[in-house]
Coordinates of C-alpha atoms and ligand atoms in Angstrom, one line a residue:
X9 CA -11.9 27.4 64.6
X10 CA -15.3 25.2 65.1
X11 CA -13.2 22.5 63.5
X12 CA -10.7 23.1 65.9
X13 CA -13.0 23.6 69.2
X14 CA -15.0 20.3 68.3
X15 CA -11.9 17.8 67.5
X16 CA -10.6 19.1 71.5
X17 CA -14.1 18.3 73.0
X18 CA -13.9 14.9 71.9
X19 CA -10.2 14.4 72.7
X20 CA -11.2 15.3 76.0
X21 CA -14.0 13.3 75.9
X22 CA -12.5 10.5 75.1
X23 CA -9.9 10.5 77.0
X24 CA -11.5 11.5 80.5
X25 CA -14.0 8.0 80.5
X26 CA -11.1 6.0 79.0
X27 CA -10.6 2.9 81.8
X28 CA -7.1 3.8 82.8
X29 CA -3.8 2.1 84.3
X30 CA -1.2 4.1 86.3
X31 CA 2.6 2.6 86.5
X32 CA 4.3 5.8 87.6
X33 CA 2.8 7.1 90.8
X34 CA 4.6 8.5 93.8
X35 CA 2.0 9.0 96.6
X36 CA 4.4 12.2 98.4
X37 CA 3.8 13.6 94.8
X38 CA 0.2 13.5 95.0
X39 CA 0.6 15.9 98.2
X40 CA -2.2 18.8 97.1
X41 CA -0.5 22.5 99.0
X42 CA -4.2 22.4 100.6
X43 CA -3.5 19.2 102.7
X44 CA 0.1 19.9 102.8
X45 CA -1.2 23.1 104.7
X46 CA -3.6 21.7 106.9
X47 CA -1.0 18.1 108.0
X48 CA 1.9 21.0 109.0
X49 CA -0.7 22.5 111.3
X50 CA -1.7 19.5 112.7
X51 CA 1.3 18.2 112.8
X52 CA 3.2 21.0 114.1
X53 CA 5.7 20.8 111.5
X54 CA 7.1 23.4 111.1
X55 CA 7.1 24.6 107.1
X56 CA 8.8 27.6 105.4
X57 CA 5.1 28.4 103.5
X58 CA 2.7 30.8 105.4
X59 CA -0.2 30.2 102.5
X60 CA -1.7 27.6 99.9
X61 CA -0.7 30.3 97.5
X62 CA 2.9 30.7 99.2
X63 CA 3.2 26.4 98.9
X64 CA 1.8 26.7 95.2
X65 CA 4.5 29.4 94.2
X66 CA 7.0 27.5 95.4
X67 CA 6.1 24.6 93.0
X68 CA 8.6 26.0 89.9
X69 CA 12.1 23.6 89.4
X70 CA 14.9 24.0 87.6
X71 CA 15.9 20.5 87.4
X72 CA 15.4 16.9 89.2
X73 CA 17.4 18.0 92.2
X74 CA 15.9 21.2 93.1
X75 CA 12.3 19.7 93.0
X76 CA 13.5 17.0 94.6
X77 CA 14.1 19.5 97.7
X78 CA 10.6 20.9 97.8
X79 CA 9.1 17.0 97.5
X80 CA 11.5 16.1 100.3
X81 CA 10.1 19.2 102.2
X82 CA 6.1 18.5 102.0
X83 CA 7.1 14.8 102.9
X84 CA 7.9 16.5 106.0
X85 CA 4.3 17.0 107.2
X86 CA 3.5 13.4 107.1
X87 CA 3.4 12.1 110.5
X88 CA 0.9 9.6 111.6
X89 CA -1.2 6.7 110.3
X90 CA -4.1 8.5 109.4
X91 CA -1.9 10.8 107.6
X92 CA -0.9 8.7 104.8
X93 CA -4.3 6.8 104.7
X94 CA -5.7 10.3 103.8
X95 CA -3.2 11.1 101.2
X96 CA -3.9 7.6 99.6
X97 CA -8.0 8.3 99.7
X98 CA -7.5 11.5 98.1
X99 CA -5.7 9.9 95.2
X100 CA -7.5 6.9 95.0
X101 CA -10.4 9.3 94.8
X102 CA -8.9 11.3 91.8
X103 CA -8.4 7.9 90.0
X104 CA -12.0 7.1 90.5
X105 CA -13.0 10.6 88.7
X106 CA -10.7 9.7 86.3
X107 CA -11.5 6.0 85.6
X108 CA -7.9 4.9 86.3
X109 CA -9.5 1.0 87.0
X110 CA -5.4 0.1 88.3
X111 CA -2.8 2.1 90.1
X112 CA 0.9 0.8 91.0
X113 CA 1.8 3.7 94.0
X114 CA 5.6 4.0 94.8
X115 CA 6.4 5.3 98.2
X116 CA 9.8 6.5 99.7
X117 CA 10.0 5.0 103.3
X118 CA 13.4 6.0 103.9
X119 CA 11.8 9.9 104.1
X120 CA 9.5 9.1 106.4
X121 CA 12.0 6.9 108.8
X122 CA 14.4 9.8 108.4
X123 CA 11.5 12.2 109.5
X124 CA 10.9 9.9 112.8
X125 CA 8.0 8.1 111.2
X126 CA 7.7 4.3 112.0
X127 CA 6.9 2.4 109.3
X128 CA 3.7 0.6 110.5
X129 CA 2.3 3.9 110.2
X130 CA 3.8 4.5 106.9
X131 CA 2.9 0.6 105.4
X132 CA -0.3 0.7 107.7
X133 CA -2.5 3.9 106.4
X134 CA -1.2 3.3 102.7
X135 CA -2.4 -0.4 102.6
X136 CA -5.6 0.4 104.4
X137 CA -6.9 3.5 102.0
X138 CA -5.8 0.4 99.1
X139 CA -8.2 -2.0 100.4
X140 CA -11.0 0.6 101.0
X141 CA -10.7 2.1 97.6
X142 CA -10.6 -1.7 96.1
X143 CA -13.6 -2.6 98.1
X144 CA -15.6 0.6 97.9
X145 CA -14.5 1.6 94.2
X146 CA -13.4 -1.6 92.3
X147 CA -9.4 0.1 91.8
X148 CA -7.2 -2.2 92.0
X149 CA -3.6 -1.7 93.1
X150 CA 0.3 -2.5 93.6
X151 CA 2.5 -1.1 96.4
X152 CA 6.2 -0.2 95.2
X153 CA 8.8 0.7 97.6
X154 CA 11.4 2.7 96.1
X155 CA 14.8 2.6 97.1
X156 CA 16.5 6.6 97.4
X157 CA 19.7 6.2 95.0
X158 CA 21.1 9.3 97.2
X159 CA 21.0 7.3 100.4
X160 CA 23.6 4.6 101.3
X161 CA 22.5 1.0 99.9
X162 CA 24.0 -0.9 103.4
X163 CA 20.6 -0.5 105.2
X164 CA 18.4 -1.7 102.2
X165 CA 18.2 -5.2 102.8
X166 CA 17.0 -4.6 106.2
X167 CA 14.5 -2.3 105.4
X168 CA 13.3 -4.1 102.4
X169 CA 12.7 -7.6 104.8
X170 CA 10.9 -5.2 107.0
X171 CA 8.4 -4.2 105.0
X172 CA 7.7 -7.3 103.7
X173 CA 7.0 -8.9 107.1
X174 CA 4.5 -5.7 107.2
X175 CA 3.1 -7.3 104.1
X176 CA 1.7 -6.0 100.9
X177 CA 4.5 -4.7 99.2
X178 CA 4.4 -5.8 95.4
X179 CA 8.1 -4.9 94.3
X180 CA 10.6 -2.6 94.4
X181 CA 11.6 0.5 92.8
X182 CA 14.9 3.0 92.8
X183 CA 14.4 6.8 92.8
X184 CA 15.7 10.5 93.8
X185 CA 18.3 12.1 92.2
X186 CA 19.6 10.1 89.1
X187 CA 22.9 12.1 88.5
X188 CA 26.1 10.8 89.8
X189 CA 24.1 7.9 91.4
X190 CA 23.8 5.2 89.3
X191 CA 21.8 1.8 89.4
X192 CA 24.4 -0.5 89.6
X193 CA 25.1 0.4 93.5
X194 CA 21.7 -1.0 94.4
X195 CA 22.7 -4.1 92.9
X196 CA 22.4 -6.3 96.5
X197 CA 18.6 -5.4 97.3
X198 CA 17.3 -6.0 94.2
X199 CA 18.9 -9.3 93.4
X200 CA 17.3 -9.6 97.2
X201 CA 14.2 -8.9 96.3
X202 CA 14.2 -11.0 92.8
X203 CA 15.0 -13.4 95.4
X204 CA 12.1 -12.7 97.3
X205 CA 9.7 -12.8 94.5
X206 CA 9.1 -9.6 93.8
X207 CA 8.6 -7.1 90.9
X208 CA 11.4 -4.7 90.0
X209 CA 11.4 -1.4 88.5
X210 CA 13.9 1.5 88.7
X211 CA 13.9 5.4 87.5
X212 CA 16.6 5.4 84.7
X213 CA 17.4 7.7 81.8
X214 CA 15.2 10.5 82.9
X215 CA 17.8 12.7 83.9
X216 CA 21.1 10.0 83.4
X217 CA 22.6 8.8 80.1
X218 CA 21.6 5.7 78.1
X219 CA 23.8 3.6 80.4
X220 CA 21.7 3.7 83.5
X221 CA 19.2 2.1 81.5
X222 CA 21.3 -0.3 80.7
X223 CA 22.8 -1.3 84.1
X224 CA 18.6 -1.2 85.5
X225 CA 18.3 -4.1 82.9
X226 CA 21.4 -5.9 83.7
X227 CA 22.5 -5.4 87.0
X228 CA 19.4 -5.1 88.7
X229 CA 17.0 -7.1 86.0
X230 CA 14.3 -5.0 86.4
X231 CA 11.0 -5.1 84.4
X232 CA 10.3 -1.7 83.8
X233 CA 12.1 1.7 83.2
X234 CA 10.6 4.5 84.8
X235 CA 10.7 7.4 82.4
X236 CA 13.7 6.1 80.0
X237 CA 13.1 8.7 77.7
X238 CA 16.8 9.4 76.6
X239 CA 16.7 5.6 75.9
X240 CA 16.5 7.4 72.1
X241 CA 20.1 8.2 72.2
X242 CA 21.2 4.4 71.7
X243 CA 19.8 3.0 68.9
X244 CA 21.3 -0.8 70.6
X245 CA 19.2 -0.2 73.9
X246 CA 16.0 1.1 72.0
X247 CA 16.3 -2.9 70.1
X248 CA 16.9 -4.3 73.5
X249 CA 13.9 -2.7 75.2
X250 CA 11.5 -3.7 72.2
X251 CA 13.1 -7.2 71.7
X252 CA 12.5 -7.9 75.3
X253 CA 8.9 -6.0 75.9
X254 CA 10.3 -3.7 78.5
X255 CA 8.0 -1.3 79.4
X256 CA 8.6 2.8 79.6
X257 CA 6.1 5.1 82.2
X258 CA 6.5 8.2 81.0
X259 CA 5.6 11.1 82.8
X260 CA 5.4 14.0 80.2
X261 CA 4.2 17.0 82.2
X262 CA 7.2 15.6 84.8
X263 CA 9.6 15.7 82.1
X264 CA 8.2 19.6 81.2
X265 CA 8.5 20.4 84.7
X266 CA 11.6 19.2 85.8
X267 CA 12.9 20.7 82.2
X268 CA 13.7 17.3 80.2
X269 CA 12.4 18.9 77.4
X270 CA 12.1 22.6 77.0
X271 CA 8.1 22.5 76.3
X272 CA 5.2 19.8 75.7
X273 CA 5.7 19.8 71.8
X274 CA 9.2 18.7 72.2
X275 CA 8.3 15.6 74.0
X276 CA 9.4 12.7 72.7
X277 CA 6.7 9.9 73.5
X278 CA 5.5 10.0 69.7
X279 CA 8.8 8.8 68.8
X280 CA 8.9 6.5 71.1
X281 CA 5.4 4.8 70.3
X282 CA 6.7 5.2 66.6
X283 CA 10.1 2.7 67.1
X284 CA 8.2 0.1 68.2
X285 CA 8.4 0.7 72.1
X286 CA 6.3 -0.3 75.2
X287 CA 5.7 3.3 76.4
X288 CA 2.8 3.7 79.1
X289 CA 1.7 7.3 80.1
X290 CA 1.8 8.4 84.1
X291 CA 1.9 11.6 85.9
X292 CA 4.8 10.5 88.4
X293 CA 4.1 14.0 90.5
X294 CA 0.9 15.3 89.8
X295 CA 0.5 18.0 92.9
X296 CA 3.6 19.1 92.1
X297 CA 3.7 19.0 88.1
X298 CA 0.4 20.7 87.3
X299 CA -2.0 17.7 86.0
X300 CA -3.0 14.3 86.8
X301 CA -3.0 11.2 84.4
X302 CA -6.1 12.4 81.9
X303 CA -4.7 16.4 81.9
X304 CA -1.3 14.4 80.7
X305 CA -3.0 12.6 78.6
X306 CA -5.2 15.8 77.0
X307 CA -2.2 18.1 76.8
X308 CA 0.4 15.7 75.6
X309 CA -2.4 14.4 72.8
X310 CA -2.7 17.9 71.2
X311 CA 0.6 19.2 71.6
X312 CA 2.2 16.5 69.6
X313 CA -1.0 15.8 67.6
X314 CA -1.1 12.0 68.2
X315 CA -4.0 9.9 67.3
X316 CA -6.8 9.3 69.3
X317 CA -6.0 5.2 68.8
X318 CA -3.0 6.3 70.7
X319 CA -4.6 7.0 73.6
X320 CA -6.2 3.3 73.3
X321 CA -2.1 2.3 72.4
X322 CA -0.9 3.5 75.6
X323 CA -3.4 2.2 77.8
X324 CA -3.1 -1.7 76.4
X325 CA 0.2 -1.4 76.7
X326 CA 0.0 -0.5 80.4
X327 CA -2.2 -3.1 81.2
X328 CA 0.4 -5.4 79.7
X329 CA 3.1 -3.7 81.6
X330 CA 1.1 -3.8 85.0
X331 CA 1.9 -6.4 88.3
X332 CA -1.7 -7.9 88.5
X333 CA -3.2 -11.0 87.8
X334 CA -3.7 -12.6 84.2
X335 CA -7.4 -12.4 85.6
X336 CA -7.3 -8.5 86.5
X337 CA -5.4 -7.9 82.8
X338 CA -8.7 -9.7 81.0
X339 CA -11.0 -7.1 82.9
X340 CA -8.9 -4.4 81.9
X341 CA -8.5 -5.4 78.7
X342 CA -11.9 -6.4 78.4
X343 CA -12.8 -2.8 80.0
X344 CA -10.7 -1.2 77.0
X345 CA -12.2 -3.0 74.2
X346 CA -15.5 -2.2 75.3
X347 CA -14.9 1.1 75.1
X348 CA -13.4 0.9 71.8
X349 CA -16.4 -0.8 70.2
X350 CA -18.5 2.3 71.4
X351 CA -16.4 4.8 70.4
X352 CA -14.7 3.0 67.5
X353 CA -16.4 6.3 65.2
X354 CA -13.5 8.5 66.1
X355 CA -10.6 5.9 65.1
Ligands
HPA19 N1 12.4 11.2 89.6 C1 13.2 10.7 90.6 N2 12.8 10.6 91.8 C2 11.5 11.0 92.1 C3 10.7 11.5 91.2 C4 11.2 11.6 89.8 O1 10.5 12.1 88.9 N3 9.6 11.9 91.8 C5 9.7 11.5 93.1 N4 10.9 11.0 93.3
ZN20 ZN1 9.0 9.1 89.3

């Protein structure tokens, strides 16, 4: 029991001043039921929770889909400028707690057009809560559009040129419900966008079969998988992602949450690590999944007992996976080792 008590004290040690990369972020997922409480009212949006609690108890899913509903919901609430630049500040600030040094932050503009929203506002108080928290904190950061796979591709292009003429977008990503909606019919707006010079990435085999992860890689060439954890199933596509680096963000308490796997301790991210593969660790959802990226970190680290030099695993291989410059990897890098060399007594 000592034993037991000390080795968690360091794990969480350890892993709460580790410098740390996020690759898997969606801001409307970082919306805390306090501030989703306080932007209806101010807002005047009109929300079916009378309480923090009421918002909180509604935070239990069944599947992709039916959180997908409640995400869509809170996204609701955000209305103005100032809105989103608060959202951003708060997570921004969470990173800084945590000592996540890089965060890559998807957002989901077609929401917010859909809710009335222009997207100056949208573009505008996301990219000014970046700069602040680079030049106030040293975080550095990547803006992702994602793409919703349930909405029609026709209007993408547009949208996508739009939001590059606002400036600051890094690349592009493809989310929402995976089922039935697969990446190939977003083929146009990414070859646009490879076009364009930008990064790729798109949500496939979270929910889908290993085909989805194969059409991300072909049709749309993208450079990461988000989540990709059924990627198991197809022993060809697990030599293709490691023959070509392709990077996985996994989001275990997501996968928990959303019922990928029926508990922590069934997770499969060991295995993955084990065959070889580029898996980073993210928390995709964290208002909405219980835990940001060091609670993933702690909880997944004991449940499937993996080695502290893990945690050290994951976090190079997210700093090769990030969209910054060969300049920004060397700090991170440099960052990690340091660490390492004072903490290399655990390893
Ligand atoms: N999967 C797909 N779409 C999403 C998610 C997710 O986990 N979170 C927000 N949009
Ligand atoms: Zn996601």
């Amino acid at each position: 029991m000592e034993n037991a008590k000390s080795t968690e004290v360091t794990l969480s040690d350890f892993i709460e001043r580790l410098p740390k990369v996020e690759l898997h972020l969606h801001i409307e997922g970082t919306l805390e039921p306090e501030m989703l409480i306080a932007l209806a009212k101010r807002n005047g949006v009109e929300i079916p929770y009378r309480s923090i609690e009421a918002a909180r108890n509604a935070y239990h899913f069944d599947d992709l889909k039916s959180f997908l509903n409640v995400y869509y919901l809170g996204a609701s609430v955000l209305r103005e400028d100032r809105d989103y630049h608060e959202l951003t500040i708060a997570y921004l600030s969470r990173c800084k707690a945590e000592r996540i040094l890089h965060a890559e932050i998807f957002f989901d503009p077609q929401t917010h057009l859909a809710n009335g929203v222009a997207l100056e506002a949208v573009i505008g108080g996301i990219h000014a809560a970046l700069l602040d928290a680079e030049r106030d904190w040293g975080i550095s950061s990547a803006l992702i559009l994602c793409f919703e796979r349930d909405r029609d591709p026709a209007t993408a292009v547009k949208l996508l040129e739009r939001a590059c003429a606002l400036g600051n977008i890094t690349g592009i990503g493809l989310d929402s419900a995976e089922l039935d909606n697969p990446p190939g019919k977003f083929q146009t707006v990414f070859a646009a966008a490879k076009a364009m010079g930008l990064h790729r990435v798109a949500h496939a085999g979270e929910e889908g079969p290993p085909s989805y992860i194969w059409q991300a890689l072909d049709m749309l060439q993208v450079e990461r998988i988000d989540h990709g954890v059924r990627c198991l199933e197809d022993p060809s596509l697990v030599r293709r992602l490691i023959d070509d680096r392709i990077p996985l963000t996994v989001c275990p308490f997501s996968n928990i949450a959303l019922k990928v796997f029926p508990q922590l301790s069934k997770h499969n991210l060991g295995e993955l690590l084990a065959a070889g593969l580029l898996a980073t660790i993210n928390s995709d959802d964290p208002a909405y999944f219980g835990g940001y990226l060091s609670e993933n970190m702690l909880h997944t680290f004991s449940n499937l007992n993996l080695p502290v030099r893990d945690a050290l695993l994951l976090q190079r291989n997210a700093v090769e996976a990030a969209f910054c410059s060969d300049q920004r990897k060397q700090e991170l890098l440099s960052a990690l080792n340091e660490y390492n060399a004072s903490h290399h007594v655990l390893l």
